[in-house]
Tab-separated table of C-alpha atoms in Angstrom:
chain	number	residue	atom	x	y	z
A	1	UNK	CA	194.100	142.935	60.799
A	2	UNK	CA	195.513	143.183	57.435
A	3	UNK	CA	198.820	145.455	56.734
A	4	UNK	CA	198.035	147.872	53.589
A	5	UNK	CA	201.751	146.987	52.842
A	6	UNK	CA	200.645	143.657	52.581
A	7	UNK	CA	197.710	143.747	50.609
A	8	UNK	CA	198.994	142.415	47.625
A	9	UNK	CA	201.125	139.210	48.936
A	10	UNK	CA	197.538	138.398	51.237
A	11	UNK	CA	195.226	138.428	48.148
A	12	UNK	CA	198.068	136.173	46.543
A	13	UNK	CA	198.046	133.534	49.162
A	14	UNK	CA	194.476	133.651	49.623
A	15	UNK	CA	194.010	133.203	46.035
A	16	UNK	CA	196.608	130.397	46.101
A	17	UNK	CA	194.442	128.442	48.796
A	18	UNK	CA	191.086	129.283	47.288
A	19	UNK	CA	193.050	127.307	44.297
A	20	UNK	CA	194.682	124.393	46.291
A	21	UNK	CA	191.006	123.992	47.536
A	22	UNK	CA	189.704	123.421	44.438
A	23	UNK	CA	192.582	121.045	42.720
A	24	UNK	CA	192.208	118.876	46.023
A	25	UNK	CA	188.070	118.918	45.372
A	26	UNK	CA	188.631	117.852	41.748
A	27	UNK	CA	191.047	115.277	42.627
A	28	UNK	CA	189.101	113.358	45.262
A	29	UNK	CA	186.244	113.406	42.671
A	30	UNK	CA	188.419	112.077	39.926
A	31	UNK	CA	189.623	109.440	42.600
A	32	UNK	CA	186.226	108.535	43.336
A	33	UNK	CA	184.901	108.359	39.860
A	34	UNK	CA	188.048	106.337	38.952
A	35	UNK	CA	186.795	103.470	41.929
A	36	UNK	CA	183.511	103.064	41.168
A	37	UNK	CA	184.743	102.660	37.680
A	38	UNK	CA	187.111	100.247	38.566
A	39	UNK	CA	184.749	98.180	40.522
A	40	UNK	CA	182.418	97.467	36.725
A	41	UNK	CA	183.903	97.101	34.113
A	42	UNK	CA	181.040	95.520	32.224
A	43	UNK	CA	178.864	98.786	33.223
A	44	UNK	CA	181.824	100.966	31.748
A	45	UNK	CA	182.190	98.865	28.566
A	46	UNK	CA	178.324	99.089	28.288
A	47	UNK	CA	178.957	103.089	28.520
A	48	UNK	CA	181.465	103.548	26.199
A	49	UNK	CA	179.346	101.491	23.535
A	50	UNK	CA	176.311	103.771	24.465
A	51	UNK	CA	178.180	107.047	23.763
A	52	UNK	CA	179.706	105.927	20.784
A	53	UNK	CA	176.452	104.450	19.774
A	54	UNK	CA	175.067	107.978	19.632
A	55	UNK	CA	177.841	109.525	18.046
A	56	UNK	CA	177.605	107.668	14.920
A	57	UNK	CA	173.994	107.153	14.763
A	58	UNK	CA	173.160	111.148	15.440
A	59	UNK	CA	171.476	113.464	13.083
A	60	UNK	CA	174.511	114.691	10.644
A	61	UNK	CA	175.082	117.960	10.960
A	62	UNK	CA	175.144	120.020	7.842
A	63	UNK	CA	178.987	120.271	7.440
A	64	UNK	CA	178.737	116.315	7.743
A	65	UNK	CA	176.581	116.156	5.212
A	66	UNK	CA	178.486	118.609	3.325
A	67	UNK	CA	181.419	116.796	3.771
A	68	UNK	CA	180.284	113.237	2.657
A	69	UNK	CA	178.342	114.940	-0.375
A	70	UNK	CA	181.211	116.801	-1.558
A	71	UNK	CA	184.125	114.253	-1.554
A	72	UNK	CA	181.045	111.087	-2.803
A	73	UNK	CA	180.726	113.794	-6.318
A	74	UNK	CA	184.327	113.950	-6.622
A	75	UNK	CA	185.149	110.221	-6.096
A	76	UNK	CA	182.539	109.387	-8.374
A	77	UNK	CA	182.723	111.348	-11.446
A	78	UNK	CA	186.651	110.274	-11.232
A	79	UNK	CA	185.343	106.596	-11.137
A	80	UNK	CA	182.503	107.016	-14.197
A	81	UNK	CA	185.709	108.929	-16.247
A	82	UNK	CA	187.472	106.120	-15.452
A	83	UNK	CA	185.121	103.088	-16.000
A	84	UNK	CA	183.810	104.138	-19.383
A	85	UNK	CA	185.877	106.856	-21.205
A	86	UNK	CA	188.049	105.587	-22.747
A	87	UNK	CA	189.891	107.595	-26.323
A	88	UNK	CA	193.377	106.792	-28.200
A	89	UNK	CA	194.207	110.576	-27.897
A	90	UNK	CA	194.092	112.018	-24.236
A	91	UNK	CA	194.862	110.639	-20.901
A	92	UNK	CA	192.035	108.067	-19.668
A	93	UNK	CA	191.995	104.718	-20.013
A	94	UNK	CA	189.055	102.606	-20.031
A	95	UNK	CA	188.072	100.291	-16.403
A	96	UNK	CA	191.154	102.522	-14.799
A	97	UNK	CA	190.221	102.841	-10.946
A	98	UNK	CA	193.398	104.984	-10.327
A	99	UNK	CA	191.772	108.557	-9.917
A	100	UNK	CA	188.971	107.488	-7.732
A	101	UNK	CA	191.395	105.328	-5.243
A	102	UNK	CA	193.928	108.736	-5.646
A	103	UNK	CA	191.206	110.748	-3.971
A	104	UNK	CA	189.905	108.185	-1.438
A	105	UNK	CA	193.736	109.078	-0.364
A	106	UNK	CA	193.130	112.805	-0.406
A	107	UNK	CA	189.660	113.068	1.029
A	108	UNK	CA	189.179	116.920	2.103
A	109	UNK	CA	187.458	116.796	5.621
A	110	UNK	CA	186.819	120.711	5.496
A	111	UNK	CA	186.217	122.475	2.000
A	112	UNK	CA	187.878	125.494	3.164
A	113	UNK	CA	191.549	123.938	2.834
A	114	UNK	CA	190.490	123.420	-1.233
A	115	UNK	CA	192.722	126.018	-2.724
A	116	UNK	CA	196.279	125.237	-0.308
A	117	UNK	CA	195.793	121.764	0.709
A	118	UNK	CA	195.064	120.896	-2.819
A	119	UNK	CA	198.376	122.460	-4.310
A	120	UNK	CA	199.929	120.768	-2.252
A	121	UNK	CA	198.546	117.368	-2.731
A	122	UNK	CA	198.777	118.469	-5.819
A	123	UNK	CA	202.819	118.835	-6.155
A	124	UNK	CA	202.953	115.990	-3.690
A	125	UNK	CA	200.928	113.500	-5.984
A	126	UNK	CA	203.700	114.158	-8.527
A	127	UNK	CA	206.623	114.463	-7.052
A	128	UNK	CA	205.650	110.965	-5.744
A	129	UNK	CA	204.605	109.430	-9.289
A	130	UNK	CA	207.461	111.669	-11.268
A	131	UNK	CA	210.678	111.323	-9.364
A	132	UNK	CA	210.660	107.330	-8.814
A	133	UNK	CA	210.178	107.021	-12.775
A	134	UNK	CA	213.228	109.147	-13.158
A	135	UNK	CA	215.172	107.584	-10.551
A	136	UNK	CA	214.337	104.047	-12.447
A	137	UNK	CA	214.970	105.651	-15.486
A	138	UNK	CA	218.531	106.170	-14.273
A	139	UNK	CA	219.313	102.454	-12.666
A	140	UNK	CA	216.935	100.303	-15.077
A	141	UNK	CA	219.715	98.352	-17.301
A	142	UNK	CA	217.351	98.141	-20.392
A	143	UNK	CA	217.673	101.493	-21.468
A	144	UNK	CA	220.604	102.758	-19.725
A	145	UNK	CA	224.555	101.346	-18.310
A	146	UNK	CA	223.273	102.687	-14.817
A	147	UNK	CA	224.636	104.804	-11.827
A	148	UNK	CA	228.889	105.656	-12.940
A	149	UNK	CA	228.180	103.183	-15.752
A	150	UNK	CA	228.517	100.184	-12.915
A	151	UNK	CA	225.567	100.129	-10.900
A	152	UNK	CA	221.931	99.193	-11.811
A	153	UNK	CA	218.915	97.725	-10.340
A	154	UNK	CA	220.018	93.945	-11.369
A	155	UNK	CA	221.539	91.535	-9.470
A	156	UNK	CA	222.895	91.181	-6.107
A	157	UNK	CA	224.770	94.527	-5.865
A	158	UNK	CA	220.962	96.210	-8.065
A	159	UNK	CA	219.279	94.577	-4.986
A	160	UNK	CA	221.191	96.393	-2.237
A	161	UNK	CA	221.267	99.560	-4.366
A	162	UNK	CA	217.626	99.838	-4.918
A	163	UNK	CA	217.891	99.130	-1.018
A	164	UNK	CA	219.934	102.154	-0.229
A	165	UNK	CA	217.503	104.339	-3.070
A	166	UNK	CA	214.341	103.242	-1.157
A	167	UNK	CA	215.673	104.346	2.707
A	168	UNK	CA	217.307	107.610	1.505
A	169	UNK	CA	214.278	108.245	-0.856
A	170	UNK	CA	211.649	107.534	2.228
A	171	UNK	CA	213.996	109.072	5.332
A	172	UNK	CA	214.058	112.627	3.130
A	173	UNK	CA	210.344	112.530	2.444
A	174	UNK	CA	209.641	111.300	5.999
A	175	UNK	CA	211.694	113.294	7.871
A	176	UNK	CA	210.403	116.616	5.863
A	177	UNK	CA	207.093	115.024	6.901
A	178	UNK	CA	207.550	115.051	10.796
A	179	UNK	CA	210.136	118.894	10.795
A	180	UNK	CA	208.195	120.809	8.442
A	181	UNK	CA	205.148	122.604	8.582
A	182	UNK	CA	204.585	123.918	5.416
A	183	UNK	CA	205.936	121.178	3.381
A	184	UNK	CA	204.843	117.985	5.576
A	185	UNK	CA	202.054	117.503	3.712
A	186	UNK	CA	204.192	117.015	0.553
A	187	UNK	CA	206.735	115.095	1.871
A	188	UNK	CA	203.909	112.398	2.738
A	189	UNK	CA	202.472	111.911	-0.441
A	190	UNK	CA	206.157	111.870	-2.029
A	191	UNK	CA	207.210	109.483	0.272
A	192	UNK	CA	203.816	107.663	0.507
A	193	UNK	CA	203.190	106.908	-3.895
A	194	UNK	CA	206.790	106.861	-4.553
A	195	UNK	CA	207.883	104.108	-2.446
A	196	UNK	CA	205.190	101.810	-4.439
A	197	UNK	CA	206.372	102.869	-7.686
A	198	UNK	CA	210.479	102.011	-6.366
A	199	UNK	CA	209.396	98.955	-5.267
A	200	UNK	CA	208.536	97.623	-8.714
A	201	UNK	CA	210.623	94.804	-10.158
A	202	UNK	CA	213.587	95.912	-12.077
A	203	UNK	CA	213.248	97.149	-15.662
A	204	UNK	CA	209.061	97.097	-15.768
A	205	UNK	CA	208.936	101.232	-15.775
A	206	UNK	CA	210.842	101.775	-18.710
A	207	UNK	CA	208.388	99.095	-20.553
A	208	UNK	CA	205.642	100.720	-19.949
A	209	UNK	CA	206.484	105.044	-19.564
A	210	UNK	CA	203.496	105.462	-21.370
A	211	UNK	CA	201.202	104.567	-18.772
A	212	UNK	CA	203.004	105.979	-15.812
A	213	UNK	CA	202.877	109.359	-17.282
A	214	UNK	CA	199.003	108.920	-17.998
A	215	UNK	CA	198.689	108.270	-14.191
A	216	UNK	CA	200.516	111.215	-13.471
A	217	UNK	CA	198.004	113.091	-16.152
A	218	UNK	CA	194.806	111.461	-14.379
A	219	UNK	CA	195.921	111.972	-10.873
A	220	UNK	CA	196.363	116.317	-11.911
A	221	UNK	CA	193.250	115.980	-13.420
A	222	UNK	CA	191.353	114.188	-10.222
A	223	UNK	CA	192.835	116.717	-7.821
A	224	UNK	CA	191.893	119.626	-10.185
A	225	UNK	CA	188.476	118.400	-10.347
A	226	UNK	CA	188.130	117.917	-6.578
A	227	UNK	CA	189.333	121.729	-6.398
A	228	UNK	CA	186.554	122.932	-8.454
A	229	UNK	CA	184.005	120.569	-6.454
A	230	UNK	CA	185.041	122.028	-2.893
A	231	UNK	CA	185.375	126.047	-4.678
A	232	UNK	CA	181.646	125.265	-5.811
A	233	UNK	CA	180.664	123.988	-2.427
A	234	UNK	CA	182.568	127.099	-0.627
A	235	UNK	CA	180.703	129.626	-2.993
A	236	UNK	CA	176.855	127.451	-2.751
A	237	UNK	CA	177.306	127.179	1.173
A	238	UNK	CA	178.861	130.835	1.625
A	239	UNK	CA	181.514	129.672	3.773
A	240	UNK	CA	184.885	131.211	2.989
A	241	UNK	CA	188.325	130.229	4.619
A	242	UNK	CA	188.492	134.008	6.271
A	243	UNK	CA	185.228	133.868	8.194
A	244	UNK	CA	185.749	130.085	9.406
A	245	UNK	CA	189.132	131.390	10.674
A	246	UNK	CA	187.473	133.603	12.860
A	247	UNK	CA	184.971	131.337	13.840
A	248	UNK	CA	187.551	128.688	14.879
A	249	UNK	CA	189.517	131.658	17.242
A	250	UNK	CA	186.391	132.545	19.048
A	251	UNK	CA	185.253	129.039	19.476
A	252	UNK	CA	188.844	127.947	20.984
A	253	UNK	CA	188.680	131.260	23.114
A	254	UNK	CA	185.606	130.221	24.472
A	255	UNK	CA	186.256	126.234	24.871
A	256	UNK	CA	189.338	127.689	26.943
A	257	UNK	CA	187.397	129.950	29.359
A	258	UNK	CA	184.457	127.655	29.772
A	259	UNK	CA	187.144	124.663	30.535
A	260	UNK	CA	188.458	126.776	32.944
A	261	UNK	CA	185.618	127.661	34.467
A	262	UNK	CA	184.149	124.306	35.177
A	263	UNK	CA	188.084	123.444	37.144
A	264	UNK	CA	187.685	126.457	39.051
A	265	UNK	CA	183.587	124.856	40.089
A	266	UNK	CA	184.910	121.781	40.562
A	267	UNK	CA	182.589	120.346	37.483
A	268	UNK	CA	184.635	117.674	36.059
A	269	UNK	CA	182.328	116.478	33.648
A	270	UNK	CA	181.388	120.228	31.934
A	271	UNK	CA	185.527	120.110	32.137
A	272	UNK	CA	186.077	117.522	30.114
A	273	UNK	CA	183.279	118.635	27.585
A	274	UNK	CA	184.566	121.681	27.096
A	275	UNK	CA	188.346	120.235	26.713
A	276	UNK	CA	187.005	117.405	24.042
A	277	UNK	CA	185.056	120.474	22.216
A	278	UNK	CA	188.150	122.630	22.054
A	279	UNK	CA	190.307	119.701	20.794
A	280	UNK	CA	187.930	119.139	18.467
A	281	UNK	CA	188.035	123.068	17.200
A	282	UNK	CA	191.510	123.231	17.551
A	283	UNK	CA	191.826	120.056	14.835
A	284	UNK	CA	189.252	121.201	12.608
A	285	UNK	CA	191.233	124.956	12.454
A	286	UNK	CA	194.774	123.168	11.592
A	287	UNK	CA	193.049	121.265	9.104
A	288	UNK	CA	191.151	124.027	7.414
């Protein structure tokens, strides 16, 4: 006989055991699945090849396809402009391979982060390829007498200078990369392209400023262009950053619930579906 007073605290514990049932249920099955695992390896390796197998030899989807279309045009054009333009009066230079590498660095894995993503690869790009050259600019004894008119980047006291330029100039960059989320993406490519332009032998920027600042031209003009190519693709496809937004929400609402659903059943494999689909949502949304 159950009190009315009660009520509430019985439904609790019953609930509670129904629960405890059903985490001891899933974790005799994951005990037994992890033993007749461990007794074949070969059959697991054999498995694991199988699935992935079928991952990578599956019909693309469409956003696949969309994907490896979109980012192929981009890289491409950027490598043709490159290869054979080549004019004593703008930016290119002919057989120049920098703007199609820049953007097999920047590849856009969903369109609908074009517009953000972009500006900031965009200010990241050169920050990286602008600051160094300054910094160089300041240290580089050809063309200046250096940091307090004492220190430059020859030498033995140049060598642990340019040591202390690179850490601080990668620990800012890095650190905004790992504490910031608006401005990680920045500090990546600043830290990433302006360590390899610090780390060029003393004096060699300021002989050749011409060139630098036509990378920093070509690199603008690559992301520009890959801008436009992923605006065109948003506008062809009719997928816009506002409807995918809600798409992602009610996908991860519904990866959840399903995920919890299967633990509750004791269905560890629909568990773990539903968990790898969600993570996989839940990626695709922060990227966006």
């Amino acid at each position: 006989l159950i009190s009315q007073d009660l009520l509430n605290e019985n439904t609790f514990l019953f609930g509670l055991s129904v629960f405890a049932g059903k985490v001891v249920d899933l974790a005799e099955l994951i005990a037994n699945i992890e033993d007749n695992e461990a007794g074949s390896p070969f059959s697991s390796l054999l498995t694991s090849l199988a699935h992935g197998a079928r991952k990578v030899f599956a019909v693309p989807s469409k956003d696949k396809i969309a994907f490896a279309v979109r980012n192929w045009i981009s890289i491409a054009v950027c490598f043709v402009i490159g290869y054979s333009v080549d004019c004593e009066k703008c930016v290119f230079t002919k057989h120049d391979a920098n703007m199609a590498a820049m953007l097999t660095l920047l590849i856009n894995h969903y369109s609908g982060s074009a517009f953000l993503n972009n500006l900031k690869r965009l200010l990241g790009v050169v920050i990286g390829k602008v600051l160094p050259i300054m910094i160089l600019g300041v240290v580089d004894p050809m063309n200046s007498q250096g940091i307090f008119n004492y220190f430059d980047c020859s030498g033995g006291s140049g060598c642990v200078l340019m040591v202390v330029i690179v850490f601080t100039y990668t620990w800012f960059f890095t650190y905004m990369y790992y504490t910031s989320a608006n401005w990680g993406t920045i500090g990546c490519l600043a830290a990433a392209f302006g360590c390899a332009v610090l780390i060029r032998p003393c004096g060699s920027v300021s002989s050749n400023y011409n060139y630098n600042y036509q990378e920093v031209a070509q690199d603008v003009f690559a992301i520009l262009l890959a801008l436009a190519m992923d605006m065109l693709f948003d506008a062809f496809m009719g997928k816009v950053p506002r409807d995918a937004a809600v798409e992602n929400i009610q996908a991860l609402k519904d990866g959840f619930v399903n995920s919890i659903d299967a633990f509750f059943d004791g269905d560890l494999e629909s568990m773990e579906q539903s968990m790898s689909m969600t993570f996989d949502t839940l990626t695709e949304a922060t990227t966006f």
